[in-house]
CSV table of C-alpha atoms in Angstrom, one decimal:
chain,number,residue,atom,x,y,z
A,2,MET,CA,0.0,0.0,0.0
A,3,SER,CA,1.3,3.4,-0.9
A,4,LEU,CA,2.2,5.9,1.8
A,5,ASN,CA,-0.3,8.3,0.2
A,6,THR,CA,-3.2,5.9,1.0
A,7,LEU,CA,-2.4,5.8,4.8
A,8,PRO,CA,-4.3,8.2,7.0
A,9,ARG,CA,-2.4,10.3,9.5
A,10,HIS,CA,-5.2,9.7,12.0
A,11,ALA,CA,-8.6,8.1,12.2
A,12,ARG,CA,-11.5,10.1,10.9
A,13,ASP,CA,-13.4,12.4,13.3
A,14,LEU,CA,-17.0,11.0,13.2
A,15,ARG,CA,-18.5,14.0,15.1
A,16,PRO,CA,-16.6,16.9,13.7
A,17,ARG,CA,-16.2,19.9,16.0
A,18,GLY,CA,-18.4,18.2,18.6
A,19,ARG,CA,-21.6,18.4,16.6
A,20,ASN,CA,-24.5,15.9,17.1
A,21,TRP,CA,-24.9,14.6,13.5
A,22,PRO,CA,-22.5,12.1,11.8
A,23,LEU,CA,-19.8,12.7,9.3
A,24,LEU,CA,-21.2,13.4,5.8
A,25,LEU,CA,-19.8,11.9,2.6
A,26,ALA,CA,-21.4,12.4,-0.8
A,27,ALA,CA,-20.6,11.0,-4.2
A,28,PHE,CA,-21.2,13.8,-6.7
A,29,ILE,CA,-20.1,15.0,-10.1
A,30,ILE,CA,-22.1,16.9,-12.7
A,31,SER,CA,-22.0,14.0,-15.1
A,32,GLY,CA,-24.8,11.5,-15.7
A,33,GLY,CA,-24.0,7.7,-15.8
A,34,SER,CA,-20.9,8.2,-13.8
A,35,ALA,CA,-19.8,5.9,-10.9
A,36,LYS,CA,-21.6,7.7,-8.1
A,37,THR,CA,-23.9,4.9,-7.1
A,38,SER,CA,-21.1,2.3,-7.4
A,39,THR,CA,-18.9,4.4,-5.2
A,40,ILE,CA,-21.5,4.9,-2.5
A,41,VAL,CA,-22.4,1.2,-2.5
A,42,MET,CA,-18.8,0.1,-2.3
A,43,LEU,CA,-17.8,2.6,0.4
A,44,ALA,CA,-20.9,2.0,2.5
A,45,THR,CA,-20.4,-1.7,2.5
A,46,ILE,CA,-16.7,-1.4,3.3
A,47,LEU,CA,-17.3,1.0,6.2
A,48,ALA,CA,-20.1,-1.3,7.6
A,49,LEU,CA,-17.8,-4.3,7.4
A,50,ARG,CA,-15.1,-2.3,9.2
A,51,GLY,CA,-17.5,-1.8,12.1
A,52,TYR,CA,-19.0,1.7,11.5
A,53,LYS,CA,-22.7,2.5,11.8
A,54,VAL,CA,-23.6,3.7,8.4
A,55,ARG,CA,-26.7,5.1,6.7
A,56,VAL,CA,-27.1,5.7,3.0
A,57,PHE,CA,-29.5,8.4,1.7
A,58,ASP,CA,-30.7,7.7,-1.9
A,59,PHE,CA,-31.4,11.1,-3.4
A,60,ASP,CA,-31.6,9.9,-7.0
A,61,HIS,CA,-35.0,9.3,-8.5
A,62,GLN,CA,-33.5,6.3,-10.4
A,63,ARG,CA,-33.1,4.6,-7.0
A,64,ASN,CA,-30.2,2.4,-8.1
A,65,ALA,CA,-28.5,2.3,-4.6
A,66,SER,CA,-31.9,1.3,-3.1
A,67,HIS,CA,-32.2,-1.5,-5.6
A,68,ILE,CA,-28.7,-2.9,-5.0
A,69,PHE,CA,-29.3,-2.8,-1.2
A,70,GLY,CA,-32.7,-4.6,-1.5
A,71,ALA,CA,-34.6,-1.6,-0.4
A,72,MET,CA,-36.8,-0.6,-3.4
A,73,ASP,CA,-39.4,-3.0,-5.0
A,74,GLU,CA,-39.3,-5.1,-1.8
A,75,LEU,CA,-40.5,-2.3,0.5
A,76,PRO,CA,-43.8,-2.9,2.3
A,77,ALA,CA,-46.8,-1.0,0.8
A,78,ASN,CA,-46.8,2.7,1.7
A,79,HIS,CA,-43.4,2.4,3.5
A,80,PRO,CA,-42.0,6.0,3.7
A,81,THR,CA,-39.0,6.9,1.6
A,82,ILE,CA,-36.6,9.9,1.4
A,83,TYR,CA,-39.5,11.9,-0.1
A,84,GLU,CA,-41.6,11.5,3.1
A,85,LEU,CA,-38.5,12.2,5.2
A,86,MET,CA,-38.2,15.6,3.4
A,87,HIS,CA,-41.7,16.3,4.4
A,88,GLY,CA,-41.4,15.6,8.1
A,89,ALA,CA,-41.4,11.8,8.5
A,90,GLU,CA,-39.1,10.3,11.2
A,91,LEU,CA,-35.7,9.1,10.0
A,92,ASP,CA,-36.0,5.6,11.6
A,93,ASP,CA,-39.5,5.1,10.0
A,94,CYS,CA,-38.0,5.9,6.6
A,95,SER,CA,-35.0,3.6,7.0
A,96,VAL,CA,-34.6,-0.1,6.3
A,97,PRO,CA,-31.7,-2.5,6.9
A,98,ALA,CA,-29.5,-2.9,3.8
A,99,ARG,CA,-29.6,-6.4,2.4
A,100,HIS,CA,-28.2,-8.4,-0.4
A,101,ARG,CA,-29.9,-11.1,-2.4
A,102,VAL,CA,-28.8,-14.7,-1.6
A,103,VAL,CA,-31.4,-16.7,-3.5
A,104,ASP,CA,-33.2,-15.6,-6.7
A,105,ALA,CA,-36.9,-15.6,-7.0
A,106,ASP,CA,-38.3,-18.6,-8.8
A,107,ASP,CA,-41.4,-17.6,-10.9
A,108,GLU,CA,-42.2,-21.2,-11.8
A,109,LYS,CA,-42.3,-22.3,-8.2
A,110,GLY,CA,-43.8,-19.1,-7.0
A,111,THR,CA,-41.0,-18.6,-4.4
A,112,PRO,CA,-39.7,-15.1,-3.6
A,113,ALA,CA,-36.1,-14.0,-3.5
A,114,GLU,CA,-34.3,-14.4,-0.2
A,115,TYR,CA,-32.1,-11.7,1.3
A,116,GLU,CA,-29.4,-11.4,4.0
A,117,VAL,CA,-29.0,-8.3,6.1
A,118,ILE,CA,-25.8,-6.3,6.0
A,119,GLU,CA,-24.9,-5.6,9.6
A,120,ASN,CA,-24.3,-1.9,10.6
A,121,LEU,CA,-25.8,-0.6,7.3
A,122,TYR,CA,-29.2,1.1,6.8
A,123,VAL,CA,-30.8,2.7,3.7
A,124,VAL,CA,-33.2,5.6,3.3
A,125,PRO,CA,-34.8,4.4,0.1
A,126,GLY,CA,-35.1,6.7,-2.9
A,127,SER,CA,-38.4,7.8,-4.5
A,128,ARG,CA,-39.4,8.9,-8.0
A,129,ASP,CA,-41.3,11.8,-6.2
A,130,VAL,CA,-38.0,13.6,-5.5
A,131,LYS,CA,-38.3,15.0,-9.0
A,132,ASN,CA,-41.1,17.3,-7.6
A,133,PHE,CA,-38.8,18.8,-5.0
A,134,ASP,CA,-37.5,21.8,-7.1
A,135,THR,CA,-41.1,22.6,-8.2
A,136,GLU,CA,-42.4,22.4,-4.7
A,137,THR,CA,-39.8,24.8,-3.2
A,138,THR,CA,-40.3,27.2,-6.1
A,139,LEU,CA,-44.1,27.4,-6.2
A,140,ALA,CA,-44.6,27.3,-2.5
A,141,GLY,CA,-41.6,29.6,-1.6
A,142,ASN,CA,-41.0,27.0,1.0
A,143,ASP,CA,-37.8,28.0,2.7
A,144,GLN,CA,-38.3,25.3,5.4
A,145,LEU,CA,-38.4,22.6,2.8
A,146,SER,CA,-35.2,23.9,1.2
A,147,ILE,CA,-33.3,23.3,4.5
A,148,TRP,CA,-35.0,20.0,5.5
A,149,PHE,CA,-31.7,18.1,5.6
A,150,ARG,CA,-29.9,20.7,7.7
A,151,ASP,CA,-32.8,20.5,10.1
A,152,LEU,CA,-32.5,16.7,10.2
A,153,CYS,CA,-28.9,17.0,11.0
A,154,GLU,CA,-29.4,19.6,13.7
A,155,THR,CA,-32.0,17.5,15.5
A,156,TYR,CA,-30.4,14.1,15.1
A,157,ASP,CA,-29.8,12.3,18.4
A,158,GLY,CA,-28.9,8.7,17.3
A,159,ASP,CA,-25.6,6.8,17.2
A,160,ASP,CA,-24.9,6.7,13.4
A,161,GLU,CA,-21.3,7.5,12.6
A,162,VAL,CA,-21.3,8.1,8.8
A,163,TRP,CA,-24.0,9.2,6.4
A,164,LEU,CA,-23.4,8.6,2.7
A,165,LEU,CA,-25.4,10.5,0.1
A,166,ASP,CA,-26.0,9.2,-3.4
A,167,LEU,CA,-26.7,12.5,-5.3
A,168,PRO,CA,-28.2,13.1,-8.8
A,169,ALA,CA,-25.9,14.7,-11.5
A,170,SER,CA,-26.9,18.3,-11.2
A,171,LEU,CA,-26.8,21.1,-8.6
A,172,SER,CA,-30.6,21.2,-8.4
A,173,LYS,CA,-32.4,22.7,-5.4
A,174,LEU,CA,-32.7,19.1,-4.2
A,175,VAL,CA,-28.9,18.6,-4.3
A,176,VAL,CA,-28.3,22.0,-2.7
A,177,SER,CA,-30.6,21.1,0.1
A,178,ALA,CA,-28.5,18.0,0.7
A,179,LEU,CA,-25.2,19.9,0.7
A,180,ILE,CA,-26.2,22.8,3.0
A,181,PRO,CA,-25.1,21.0,6.2
A,182,PHE,CA,-21.7,20.1,4.8
A,183,GLN,CA,-18.8,21.6,6.6
A,184,GLU,CA,-15.1,21.5,5.9
A,185,ASP,CA,-14.7,18.2,7.8
A,186,ASP,CA,-17.3,16.6,5.6
A,187,GLU,CA,-16.4,15.6,2.0
A,188,ILE,CA,-17.7,15.3,-1.5
A,189,ILE,CA,-15.9,12.6,-3.5
A,190,PRO,CA,-16.2,13.0,-7.3
A,191,PRO,CA,-16.2,9.6,-9.0
A,192,VAL,CA,-14.7,10.4,-12.5
A,193,LEU,CA,-14.9,7.8,-15.3
A,194,VAL,CA,-11.6,8.3,-17.1
A,195,THR,CA,-12.9,9.9,-20.3
A,196,SER,CA,-12.4,13.4,-21.7
A,197,LYS,CA,-16.0,14.2,-21.1
A,198,GLU,CA,-16.0,13.4,-17.4
A,199,GLU,CA,-12.7,15.3,-17.0
A,200,THR,CA,-14.5,18.3,-18.4
A,201,ASP,CA,-17.5,17.6,-16.1
A,202,LEU,CA,-15.1,17.5,-13.1
A,203,LYS,CA,-14.0,21.0,-13.9
A,204,ALA,CA,-17.6,22.2,-14.1
A,205,THR,CA,-18.3,20.5,-10.8
A,206,PHE,CA,-15.6,22.5,-9.0
A,207,GLU,CA,-16.9,25.7,-10.6
A,208,GLU,CA,-20.6,25.1,-9.7
A,209,LEU,CA,-19.8,24.1,-6.2
A,210,ALA,CA,-17.8,27.3,-5.7
A,211,GLU,CA,-20.8,29.3,-7.0
A,212,MET,CA,-23.1,27.4,-4.7
A,213,ARG,CA,-20.9,28.1,-1.6
A,214,LYS,CA,-20.9,31.8,-2.6
A,215,THR,CA,-24.6,32.0,-3.0
A,216,GLN,CA,-25.5,30.0,0.1
A,217,ASN,CA,-23.1,31.9,2.4
A,218,LYS,CA,-24.0,35.4,1.3
A,219,ASN,CA,-25.3,37.3,4.3
A,220,LYS,CA,-25.4,34.1,6.4
A,221,ARG,CA,-24.4,33.8,10.0
A,222,SER,CA,-21.1,32.0,10.4
A,223,ARG,CA,-22.8,29.1,12.2
A,224,TRP,CA,-24.6,28.2,9.0
A,225,ARG,CA,-21.7,28.5,6.5
A,226,THR,CA,-21.9,25.8,3.9
A,227,ALA,CA,-18.6,24.3,2.9
A,228,PRO,CA,-18.9,21.2,0.7
A,229,THR,CA,-15.3,20.3,0.2
A,230,ILE,CA,-13.4,18.0,-2.2
A,231,LYS,CA,-10.1,16.5,-1.0
A,232,HIS,CA,-10.2,13.1,-2.8
A,233,ILE,CA,-11.0,12.2,-6.4
A,234,ALA,CA,-11.8,8.7,-7.5
A,235,MET,CA,-10.6,8.0,-11.0
A,236,CYS,CA,-12.9,5.1,-11.9
A,237,GLY,CA,-12.5,2.6,-14.7
A,238,THR,CA,-8.7,3.1,-14.9
A,239,PRO,CA,-7.0,0.9,-17.4
A,240,THR,CA,-5.1,-2.2,-16.5
A,241,PRO,CA,-2.7,-4.3,-18.4
A,242,GLY,CA,-5.5,-6.8,-19.1
A,243,ASN,CA,-7.8,-4.0,-20.1
A,244,PRO,CA,-5.8,-1.4,-21.9
A,245,ASP,CA,-7.4,1.9,-22.9
A,246,THR,CA,-5.5,4.7,-24.6
A,247,GLU,CA,-8.2,7.3,-23.9
A,248,GLY,CA,-8.2,6.2,-20.2
A,249,ASP,CA,-4.5,6.6,-20.0
A,250,ILE,CA,-4.5,10.0,-21.5
A,251,THR,CA,-7.3,11.2,-19.1
A,252,VAL,CA,-5.6,9.8,-16.1
A,253,ALA,CA,-2.4,11.6,-17.0
A,254,SER,CA,-4.3,14.8,-17.6
A,255,ILE,CA,-6.2,14.6,-14.3
A,256,GLU,CA,-2.9,13.9,-12.4
A,257,LYS,CA,-1.3,17.0,-14.0
A,258,THR,CA,-4.3,19.3,-13.3
A,259,TYR,CA,-5.3,18.1,-9.8
A,260,GLY,CA,-2.4,15.9,-8.5
A,261,GLN,CA,-0.7,18.7,-6.5
A,262,HIS,CA,-3.8,19.7,-4.6
A,263,PHE,CA,-6.0,16.6,-4.2
A,264,LYS,CA,-5.5,13.0,-3.3
A,265,LEU,CA,-6.2,11.0,-6.5
A,266,HIS,CA,-7.2,7.3,-6.4
A,267,LYS,CA,-7.2,4.9,-9.2
A,268,VAL,CA,-10.2,2.5,-9.1
A,269,ARG,CA,-9.8,-0.4,-11.5
A,270,TRP,CA,-13.1,-1.8,-12.7
A,271,SER,CA,-14.1,-5.2,-14.0
A,272,LYS,CA,-17.3,-6.7,-15.1
A,273,VAL,CA,-18.1,-7.5,-11.5
A,274,ILE,CA,-19.0,-3.8,-10.8
A,275,ARG,CA,-21.7,-3.9,-13.5
A,276,ARG,CA,-23.3,-7.0,-11.9
A,277,GLN,CA,-24.2,-5.3,-8.7
A,278,HIS,CA,-27.5,-4.1,-9.9
A,279,ARG,CA,-28.5,-7.3,-11.7
A,280,ARG,CA,-27.5,-9.4,-8.7
A,281,GLN,CA,-29.0,-6.9,-6.2
A,282,ALA,CA,-25.9,-7.1,-4.0
A,283,PRO,CA,-22.6,-5.3,-3.5
A,284,VAL,CA,-19.5,-6.9,-5.0
A,285,HIS,CA,-18.5,-8.2,-1.5
A,286,ALA,CA,-21.5,-10.5,-1.5
A,287,PHE,CA,-20.6,-12.3,-4.7
A,288,GLY,CA,-17.1,-11.3,-6.0
A,289,ASN,CA,-13.6,-12.4,-5.3
A,290,ARG,CA,-12.4,-10.8,-2.0
A,291,ASN,CA,-9.3,-9.8,-3.9
A,292,SER,CA,-11.1,-8.3,-6.9
A,293,ALA,CA,-9.7,-5.0,-8.1
A,294,PRO,CA,-12.7,-2.9,-7.2
A,295,ILE,CA,-12.8,-4.2,-3.6
A,296,GLU,CA,-9.1,-3.7,-3.2
A,297,ASP,CA,-9.1,-0.2,-4.6
A,298,TYR,CA,-12.2,1.0,-2.7
A,299,ASN,CA,-10.7,-0.4,0.5
A,300,LYS,CA,-7.6,1.7,-0.2
A,301,LEU,CA,-9.9,4.7,-0.7
A,302,ALA,CA,-11.7,4.0,2.6
A,303,THR,CA,-8.4,3.8,4.4
A,304,ALA,CA,-7.2,7.0,2.8
A,305,LEU,CA,-10.4,8.7,4.0
A,306,GLY,CA,-9.4,7.8,7.6
A,307,PHE,CA,-11.6,4.9,8.3
A,308,VAL,CA,-9.4,2.4,10.1
A,309,ASP,CA,-10.6,-1.2,10.2
A,310,ARG,CA,-12.2,-1.9,13.6
A,311,ASN,CA,-12.4,-5.6,12.7
A,312,PRO,CA,-9.0,-6.5,11.4
A,313,GLY,CA,-8.7,-10.1,10.3
């Protein structure tokens, strides 16, 4: 393991003595990127390392919810993140993360079977979150726009890390999620190593800077919003077995542009990553323990300061 991947100290899970957990988000202004894969992999790794983790699925596509067995399998009328935005209780809106161990058999009429992932909960996504921006605009509902900040402020549980799977734009919904972020929290942009996504990464930095400026204008210092990027995950990096000239060029360009100021992490991919959705399980439930994605996301988790509480 490179010295650059080793943390100087364990991550502070209650930064500056606040009552809500450390916040991590996968975000880049690029559709079809590796945001959900990054959230799923990191959430699973942190839970396996002994941290109490909760995933918030902000994306109306609900891919993280599906992978963690928390979408189509929900009981009727079970509250989702949309109801949470409108005042429902966090615990009522959360379900244990699961992975599928037995497929459904339509011929026999038997349902799929699941196994719970210890330490990991999910707030399932909802298609209704597409209405969020319209609601806040038409109603002039300032309280709705700061719903996540209010949730953080009033939290009194023992979660240690909240991970946010965000859509690919700085909509009012995404801004509402980022308002509570302080400098100790972190946005991790997952960048597929293509020229397009490198351009999208630049746009992400620019739009986040504009968002911070807008949100902090005339605000009391207590509420200053500071979504920060310190680590960048370069996903789908080429390997000797899967060479890619475009990927090599993009990696070299990102290293030149961002390498002096940010921690860069190469995340090799394989077909196993793409099977997470179909299998309805994170790679850890069906892949080789030494597969490249597991190894690389473990290095990222360590670099982020999450020491393994369950070594061996």
